[in-house]
mmCIF file of C-alpha atoms in Angstrom:
data_model
loop_
_atom_site.group_PDB
_atom_site.id
_atom_site.type_symbol
_atom_site.label_atom_id
_atom_site.label_comp_id
_atom_site.label_asym_id
_atom_site.label_seq_id
_atom_site.Cartn_x
_atom_site.Cartn_y
_atom_site.Cartn_z
ATOM 1 C CA MET Y 1 22.185 87.420 82.050
ATOM 2 C CA PHE Y 2 23.646 83.435 82.971
ATOM 3 C CA THR Y 3 20.592 81.852 82.365
ATOM 4 C CA GLY Y 4 18.153 79.845 79.492
ATOM 5 C CA LEU Y 5 19.095 80.384 76.378
ATOM 6 C CA SER Y 6 21.757 82.517 75.239
ATOM 7 C CA ALA Y 7 21.609 82.312 71.013
ATOM 8 C CA PHE Y 8 24.509 83.401 68.971
ATOM 9 C CA PRO Y 9 23.813 84.673 65.518
ATOM 10 C CA LEU Y 10 26.021 84.824 62.526
ATOM 11 C CA THR Y 11 27.714 88.313 61.906
ATOM 12 C CA PRO Y 12 27.369 87.819 57.701
ATOM 13 C CA THR Y 13 30.662 89.503 56.516
ATOM 14 C CA SER Y 14 32.051 89.722 52.786
ATOM 15 C CA GLU Y 15 35.153 90.995 51.188
ATOM 16 C CA ASP Y 16 33.036 94.764 51.362
ATOM 17 C CA GLY Y 17 32.082 94.342 55.206
ATOM 18 C CA ILE Y 18 29.126 93.228 57.316
ATOM 19 C CA ASP Y 19 26.313 93.143 56.108
ATOM 20 C CA GLU Y 20 24.717 95.414 58.953
ATOM 21 C CA ARG Y 21 21.159 95.275 57.802
ATOM 22 C CA GLY Y 22 21.200 91.175 57.208
ATOM 23 C CA PHE Y 23 22.920 91.251 60.829
ATOM 24 C CA ALA Y 24 20.529 93.851 62.221
ATOM 25 C CA ASN Y 25 17.983 91.569 61.424
ATOM 26 C CA LEU Y 26 19.299 88.215 62.699
ATOM 27 C CA VAL Y 27 19.504 89.500 66.191
ATOM 28 C CA ALA Y 28 15.889 91.209 65.881
ATOM 29 C CA ARG Y 29 14.255 88.073 64.874
ATOM 30 C CA LEU Y 30 16.338 86.705 68.336
ATOM 31 C CA SER Y 31 14.809 89.664 70.251
ATOM 32 C CA ALA Y 32 11.240 89.155 69.237
ATOM 33 C CA ALA Y 33 11.452 85.020 69.858
ATOM 34 C CA GLY Y 34 12.151 85.609 73.484
ATOM 35 C CA VAL Y 35 15.427 84.276 73.645
ATOM 36 C CA ASP Y 36 17.160 84.908 77.482
ATOM 37 C CA SER Y 37 20.353 86.185 75.852
ATOM 38 C CA ILE Y 38 22.341 87.372 72.667
ATOM 39 C CA GLY Y 39 25.851 86.319 71.908
ATOM 40 C CA ALA Y 40 26.986 88.496 69.650
ATOM 41 C CA LEU Y 41 30.775 87.679 68.179
ATOM 42 C CA GLY Y 42 31.058 84.539 69.171
ATOM 43 C CA SER Y 43 32.613 81.937 67.091
ATOM 44 C CA THR Y 44 29.416 81.656 64.843
ATOM 45 C CA GLY Y 45 29.691 85.583 64.512
ATOM 46 C CA GLY Y 46 33.168 85.023 63.096
ATOM 47 C CA TYR Y 47 34.616 87.525 65.242
ATOM 48 C CA ALA Y 48 38.367 86.621 64.843
ATOM 49 C CA TYR Y 49 37.997 87.300 61.078
ATOM 50 C CA LEU Y 50 36.778 91.144 61.859
ATOM 51 C CA THR Y 51 38.757 94.288 62.246
ATOM 52 C CA ARG Y 52 38.501 96.220 65.406
ATOM 53 C CA GLU Y 53 36.324 98.698 63.574
ATOM 54 C CA GLU Y 54 34.053 96.114 62.188
ATOM 55 C CA ARG Y 55 33.715 93.976 65.684
ATOM 56 C CA ALA Y 56 33.077 97.978 67.165
ATOM 57 C CA ARG Y 57 30.414 98.663 64.659
ATOM 58 C CA ALA Y 58 28.203 94.987 65.409
ATOM 59 C CA ALA Y 59 28.719 95.445 68.778
ATOM 60 C CA GLN Y 60 26.856 98.758 68.253
ATOM 61 C CA ILE Y 61 23.839 97.424 65.857
ATOM 62 C CA ALA Y 62 23.805 93.522 67.944
ATOM 63 C CA VAL Y 63 22.220 95.925 71.307
ATOM 64 C CA ASP Y 64 20.986 98.643 69.073
ATOM 65 C CA ALA Y 65 18.756 95.821 67.605
ATOM 66 C CA ALA Y 66 18.109 93.481 70.548
ATOM 67 C CA GLY Y 67 15.216 95.381 71.816
ATOM 68 C CA GLY Y 68 16.695 95.542 75.580
ATOM 69 C CA VAL Y 69 17.383 91.672 75.669
ATOM 70 C CA PRO Y 70 21.015 91.497 77.084
ATOM 71 C CA VAL Y 71 24.170 90.965 74.547
ATOM 72 C CA MET Y 72 27.109 89.305 75.307
ATOM 73 C CA ILE Y 73 29.773 90.649 72.914
ATOM 74 C CA GLY Y 74 33.045 88.524 72.174
ATOM 75 C CA ILE Y 75 36.784 90.456 72.629
ATOM 76 C CA GLY Y 76 38.869 87.678 72.491
ATOM 77 C CA ALA Y 77 42.104 88.279 70.391
ATOM 78 C CA LEU Y 78 45.945 87.858 70.160
ATOM 79 C CA ARG Y 79 47.285 90.084 72.036
ATOM 80 C CA THR Y 80 46.164 91.281 75.347
ATOM 81 C CA SER Y 81 46.237 95.142 74.862
ATOM 82 C CA GLN Y 82 44.078 94.285 71.806
ATOM 83 C CA VAL Y 83 41.457 92.409 74.244
ATOM 84 C CA ARG Y 84 41.495 95.875 75.994
ATOM 85 C CA ALA Y 85 40.643 97.543 73.534
ATOM 86 C CA HIS Y 86 37.658 95.297 72.381
ATOM 87 C CA ALA Y 87 36.326 95.094 75.647
ATOM 88 C CA GLU Y 88 36.494 98.749 75.462
ATOM 89 C CA ASP Y 89 34.298 98.907 72.392
ATOM 90 C CA ALA Y 90 31.686 96.387 73.856
ATOM 91 C CA GLN Y 91 31.085 98.697 77.385
ATOM 92 C CA ASN Y 92 30.856 102.029 75.168
ATOM 93 C CA ALA Y 93 28.393 99.957 73.204
ATOM 94 C CA GLY Y 94 26.071 99.079 76.282
ATOM 95 C CA ALA Y 95 27.318 95.467 76.162
ATOM 96 C CA SER Y 96 25.512 93.702 79.587
ATOM 97 C CA ALA Y 97 28.648 90.952 79.251
ATOM 98 C CA VAL Y 98 31.779 90.160 77.600
ATOM 99 C CA LEU Y 99 33.074 86.571 76.341
ATOM 100 C CA LEU Y 100 36.751 86.084 76.405
ATOM 101 C CA ALA Y 101 38.608 83.062 74.959
ATOM 102 C CA PRO Y 102 42.148 82.516 75.202
ATOM 103 C CA VAL Y 103 42.780 82.913 71.609
ATOM 104 C CA SER Y 104 46.583 82.480 70.885
ATOM 105 C CA TYR Y 105 49.370 81.241 67.598
ATOM 106 C CA GLN Y 106 51.370 80.555 70.370
ATOM 107 C CA PRO Y 107 50.492 77.931 72.464
ATOM 108 C CA LEU Y 108 49.647 79.361 76.095
ATOM 109 C CA THR Y 109 50.731 78.627 79.905
ATOM 110 C CA ASP Y 110 48.149 77.988 82.504
ATOM 111 C CA ASP Y 111 50.158 81.545 84.034
ATOM 112 C CA GLU Y 112 49.428 83.304 80.745
ATOM 113 C CA VAL Y 113 46.229 82.621 80.222
ATOM 114 C CA PHE Y 114 45.547 83.544 84.158
ATOM 115 C CA GLY Y 115 47.575 86.898 83.480
ATOM 116 C CA LEU Y 116 45.227 87.373 80.366
ATOM 117 C CA PHE Y 117 42.036 87.295 82.191
ATOM 118 C CA GLU Y 118 43.368 89.086 85.302
ATOM 119 C CA ASP Y 119 44.963 92.039 83.358
ATOM 120 C CA VAL Y 120 41.342 92.641 81.406
ATOM 121 C CA SER Y 121 38.597 91.501 83.919
ATOM 122 C CA ARG Y 122 40.238 94.044 86.757
ATOM 123 C CA GLU Y 123 38.965 96.978 84.168
ATOM 124 C CA LEU Y 124 35.649 95.971 83.507
ATOM 125 C CA SER Y 125 32.084 97.317 84.329
ATOM 126 C CA VAL Y 126 30.354 94.444 83.448
ATOM 127 C CA PRO Y 127 30.511 90.610 83.479
ATOM 128 C CA LEU Y 128 32.969 88.492 82.090
ATOM 129 C CA CYS Y 129 32.139 85.195 80.898
ATOM 130 C CA VAL Y 130 35.034 82.704 80.370
ATOM 131 C CA TYR Y 131 35.160 81.099 77.221
ATOM 132 C CA ASP Y 132 36.674 77.678 77.055
ATOM 133 C CA ASN Y 133 36.659 76.246 73.671
ATOM 134 C CA PRO Y 134 39.895 73.786 73.137
ATOM 135 C CA GLY Y 135 38.560 73.533 69.095
ATOM 136 C CA THR Y 136 39.399 76.536 68.146
ATOM 137 C CA THR Y 137 41.968 77.937 70.714
ATOM 138 C CA HIS Y 138 43.848 74.524 71.728
ATOM 139 C CA PHE Y 139 43.960 75.542 74.924
ATOM 140 C CA THR Y 140 43.002 73.382 77.420
ATOM 141 C CA PHE Y 141 41.618 74.716 80.779
ATOM 142 C CA SER Y 142 42.035 72.447 83.846
ATOM 143 C CA ASP Y 143 39.168 72.923 86.935
ATOM 144 C CA GLU Y 144 41.542 74.791 88.909
ATOM 145 C CA LEU Y 145 42.750 77.106 86.913
ATOM 146 C CA HIS Y 146 39.464 77.918 86.114
ATOM 147 C CA GLY Y 147 38.727 78.338 89.882
ATOM 148 C CA ARG Y 148 41.267 80.607 89.618
ATOM 149 C CA ILE Y 149 39.935 83.102 87.366
ATOM 150 C CA ALA Y 150 36.558 82.423 88.780
ATOM 151 C CA ALA Y 151 38.044 84.418 91.768
ATOM 152 C CA LEU Y 152 38.837 87.378 89.789
ATOM 153 C CA PRO Y 153 36.907 90.011 89.877
ATOM 154 C CA ASN Y 154 34.096 90.388 87.446
ATOM 155 C CA VAL Y 155 34.658 87.072 86.147
ATOM 156 C CA ALA Y 156 30.891 85.644 86.712
ATOM 157 C CA ALA Y 157 30.291 82.693 84.512
ATOM 158 C CA VAL Y 158 32.310 79.552 81.821
ATOM 159 C CA LYS Y 159 30.948 78.686 78.911
ATOM 160 C CA ILE Y 160 32.181 75.106 78.763
ATOM 161 C CA PRO Y 161 32.450 72.541 75.936
ATOM 162 C CA GLY Y 162 30.013 70.102 74.595
ATOM 163 C CA ILE Y 163 29.266 66.832 77.199
ATOM 164 C CA PRO Y 164 28.386 63.536 76.314
ATOM 165 C CA ALA Y 165 24.579 63.300 78.286
ATOM 166 C CA ASP Y 166 25.798 60.265 80.386
ATOM 167 C CA GLN Y 167 29.007 62.246 81.918
ATOM 168 C CA ALA Y 168 27.193 65.852 82.202
ATOM 169 C CA ARG Y 169 26.008 65.642 85.628
ATOM 170 C CA GLU Y 170 29.130 64.335 87.454
ATOM 171 C CA ARG Y 171 31.158 66.745 84.775
ATOM 172 C CA ILE Y 172 29.382 69.852 85.994
ATOM 173 C CA ALA Y 173 29.419 68.782 89.678
ATOM 174 C CA ALA Y 174 32.936 68.651 89.818
ATOM 175 C CA LEU Y 175 33.434 71.753 87.819
ATOM 176 C CA ARG Y 176 31.462 73.533 90.178
ATOM 177 C CA GLY Y 177 32.855 72.463 93.210
ATOM 178 C CA LYS Y 178 36.075 74.605 91.763
ATOM 179 C CA LEU Y 179 33.870 77.833 91.611
ATOM 180 C CA PRO Y 180 32.167 80.263 93.878
ATOM 181 C CA ARG Y 181 28.778 79.217 94.499
ATOM 182 C CA SER Y 182 27.093 81.904 92.493
ATOM 183 C CA PHE Y 183 28.936 81.441 89.417
ATOM 184 C CA ALA Y 184 27.277 80.097 86.015
ATOM 185 C CA VAL Y 185 28.078 77.092 84.319
ATOM 186 C CA GLY Y 186 26.632 77.232 80.928
ATOM 187 C CA VAL Y 187 27.032 74.614 77.908
ATOM 188 C CA SER Y 188 28.105 74.547 74.024
ATOM 189 C CA GLY Y 189 28.051 72.026 71.682
ATOM 190 C CA ASP Y 190 24.676 72.089 70.687
ATOM 191 C CA GLN Y 191 23.964 68.493 70.063
ATOM 192 C CA PHE Y 192 24.901 67.622 73.565
ATOM 193 C CA ALA Y 193 23.419 70.771 75.049
ATOM 194 C CA ALA Y 194 20.303 68.582 76.507
ATOM 195 C CA GLY Y 195 22.402 66.172 78.001
ATOM 196 C CA GLY Y 196 24.324 69.533 79.987
ATOM 197 C CA LEU Y 197 20.618 71.293 80.480
ATOM 198 C CA ASN Y 198 19.411 68.015 82.184
ATOM 199 C CA GLY Y 199 22.925 67.791 83.856
ATOM 200 C CA GLY Y 200 22.769 71.163 86.084
ATOM 201 C CA ALA Y 201 24.072 73.497 83.380
ATOM 202 C CA ASP Y 202 22.684 77.500 84.088
ATOM 203 C CA LEU Y 203 22.101 78.345 79.917
ATOM 204 C CA TRP Y 204 22.873 76.788 77.101
ATOM 205 C CA PHE Y 205 24.960 78.610 74.880
ATOM 206 C CA SER Y 206 23.920 77.976 71.254
ATOM 207 C CA VAL Y 207 24.879 78.223 67.741
ATOM 208 C CA LEU Y 208 21.000 77.273 65.990
ATOM 209 C CA GLY Y 209 19.618 79.554 68.584
ATOM 210 C CA GLY Y 210 20.948 82.274 66.350
ATOM 211 C CA LEU Y 211 18.699 80.604 63.830
ATOM 212 C CA LEU Y 212 16.121 78.838 65.176
ATOM 213 C CA PRO Y 213 15.386 80.431 68.434
ATOM 214 C CA GLU Y 214 11.814 78.988 68.879
ATOM 215 C CA GLN Y 215 13.182 75.476 68.612
ATOM 216 C CA CYS Y 216 16.212 76.014 70.784
ATOM 217 C CA LEU Y 217 13.791 77.892 73.528
ATOM 218 C CA ALA Y 218 11.866 74.647 73.771
ATOM 219 C CA ILE Y 219 14.491 72.750 74.361
ATOM 220 C CA THR Y 220 15.563 74.951 77.036
ATOM 221 C CA ARG Y 221 12.032 74.869 78.834
ATOM 222 C CA ALA Y 222 11.747 71.532 78.376
ATOM 223 C CA ALA Y 223 15.352 70.881 80.646
ATOM 224 C CA ASP Y 224 12.840 71.542 83.849
ATOM 225 C CA ALA Y 225 10.683 68.574 82.505
ATOM 226 C CA GLY Y 226 13.178 66.092 81.959
ATOM 227 C CA GLU Y 227 11.929 66.194 78.305
ATOM 228 C CA ALA Y 228 14.719 68.360 76.422
ATOM 229 C CA THR Y 229 16.891 65.116 75.182
ATOM 230 C CA VAL Y 230 13.386 64.377 73.131
ATOM 231 C CA LEU Y 231 13.306 67.875 71.185
ATOM 232 C CA SER Y 232 17.033 67.735 70.924
ATOM 233 C CA ASP Y 233 16.926 64.501 68.950
ATOM 234 C CA GLN Y 234 14.142 65.850 66.473
ATOM 235 C CA LEU Y 235 17.367 68.187 65.243
ATOM 236 C CA ASN Y 236 19.526 65.122 65.205
ATOM 237 C CA PRO Y 237 19.634 66.249 60.600
ATOM 238 C CA LEU Y 238 21.055 69.453 61.612
ATOM 239 C CA TRP Y 239 23.416 68.083 63.987
ATOM 240 C CA THR Y 240 24.638 65.328 61.970
ATOM 241 C CA LEU Y 241 25.456 68.222 59.350
ATOM 242 C CA PHE Y 242 27.087 70.512 61.788
ATOM 243 C CA ARG Y 243 29.729 67.783 62.932
ATOM 244 C CA ARG Y 244 30.199 67.202 59.123
ATOM 245 C CA TYR Y 245 30.699 70.740 57.440
ATOM 246 C CA GLY Y 246 31.257 72.889 60.498
ATOM 247 C CA SER Y 247 28.547 74.642 62.510
ATOM 248 C CA ILE Y 248 29.147 78.256 60.825
ATOM 249 C CA ARG Y 249 28.916 77.046 56.993
ATOM 250 C CA VAL Y 250 25.475 74.998 58.015
ATOM 251 C CA VAL Y 251 23.909 78.019 59.691
ATOM 252 C CA SER Y 252 25.056 80.176 56.834
ATOM 253 C CA ALA Y 253 23.784 77.943 54.474
ATOM 254 C CA ALA Y 254 20.187 77.783 56.483
ATOM 255 C CA ALA Y 255 20.044 81.314 56.840
ATOM 256 C CA GLU Y 256 20.294 81.840 53.120
ATOM 257 C CA HIS Y 257 17.840 79.191 52.317
ATOM 258 C CA LEU Y 258 15.400 81.156 54.841
ATOM 259 C CA GLY Y 259 15.842 84.136 53.235
ATOM 260 C CA LEU Y 260 17.358 86.259 55.869
ATOM 261 C CA ILE Y 261 20.476 87.060 54.348
ATOM 262 C CA THR Y 262 22.448 86.808 51.188
ATOM 263 C CA GLY Y 263 25.883 85.319 49.961
ATOM 264 C CA PRO Y 264 28.901 85.302 50.459
ATOM 265 C CA ASN Y 265 28.444 85.360 53.976
ATOM 266 C CA LEU Y 266 31.407 84.390 55.265
ATOM 267 C CA PRO Y 267 35.317 85.990 55.655
ATOM 268 C CA ARG Y 268 37.257 84.736 53.196
ATOM 269 C CA PRO Y 269 39.147 82.470 53.274
ATOM 270 C CA LEU Y 270 35.872 80.713 54.646
ATOM 271 C CA LEU Y 271 33.762 79.247 51.710
ATOM 272 C CA GLY Y 272 30.035 78.651 51.981
ATOM 273 C CA LEU Y 273 28.908 75.069 51.653
ATOM 274 C CA ASP Y 274 29.033 73.476 47.460
ATOM 275 C CA PRO Y 275 25.398 73.075 45.641
ATOM 276 C CA ALA Y 276 25.359 69.340 46.779
ATOM 277 C CA ALA Y 277 25.852 70.063 51.011
ATOM 278 C CA ARG Y 278 23.404 72.915 50.584
ATOM 279 C CA LYS Y 279 20.715 70.351 49.287
ATOM 280 C CA GLU Y 280 21.604 68.546 52.785
ATOM 281 C CA VAL Y 281 21.249 71.925 54.468
ATOM 282 C CA ALA Y 282 17.985 72.780 53.378
ATOM 283 C CA ALA Y 283 16.250 68.913 52.905
ATOM 284 C CA ALA Y 284 17.088 68.842 57.041
ATOM 285 C CA LEU Y 285 15.832 72.226 57.341
ATOM 286 C CA ASP Y 286 12.192 71.846 55.475
ATOM 287 C CA GLN Y 287 12.157 68.679 57.754
ATOM 288 C CA ILE Y 288 12.051 70.236 61.009
ATOM 289 C CA LEU Y 289 9.799 73.071 60.136
ATOM 290 C CA ALA Y 290 7.662 70.398 58.942
ATOM 291 C CA GLU Y 291 7.342 68.700 61.869
#
């Protein structure tokens, strides 16, 4: 479950609801490409904007369209009771794992975050991946807290923020020193993924992998040969746009440009890119696909 490339697709959503056919097609493309796992309802999947019913439906669509590829479902929410409900829905849909970020409005303490994972993990029948994403949750995990949570039942992996290549090996080694031997460490932050894989991460949780799985699989497989950075650098035009506009907006525009979905496909108040920015995305994508 927690090796290689975990691809995170967009959940195309308008004010009328989820584009179920479009979402199923996005997931099926990933399965056909041979990704190692699929992460539905991550940040790119817009989980925080969807109702329980929409999330349960998206989880079922993802599992059905994945063709046997393991699917991890995001279950983060403000209240523990809501997280438990999303976990139940994900397991009922046939998820192979769940992904939990400590979503908050009031700032959370370490003990509150530990309590969340303690309450949720004891009720699971599938592995849980800790989602360490301070950019959206505004909570910063210490390595000591990661160690406490990793000792809980059913907690099996962590998704950490991107790390500059020159710091990745030391950072990952320090974190592993607090974790059980079998615990998986995965990196996110697509532009930093090659450095993280070269630095000893077990897998890459990838936004772009949900749209361009072949290119991201090539980077993942090249890590063992030390060539991942070269391949990642070929995607710099998109990494630049991710930083400028936010990855979800860029992926939204890119998926439209490829004819995979129609717009609008982001839940309000999120807005798609303006025409000038869309031209930048199209030019970057066309350049990459032509190489």
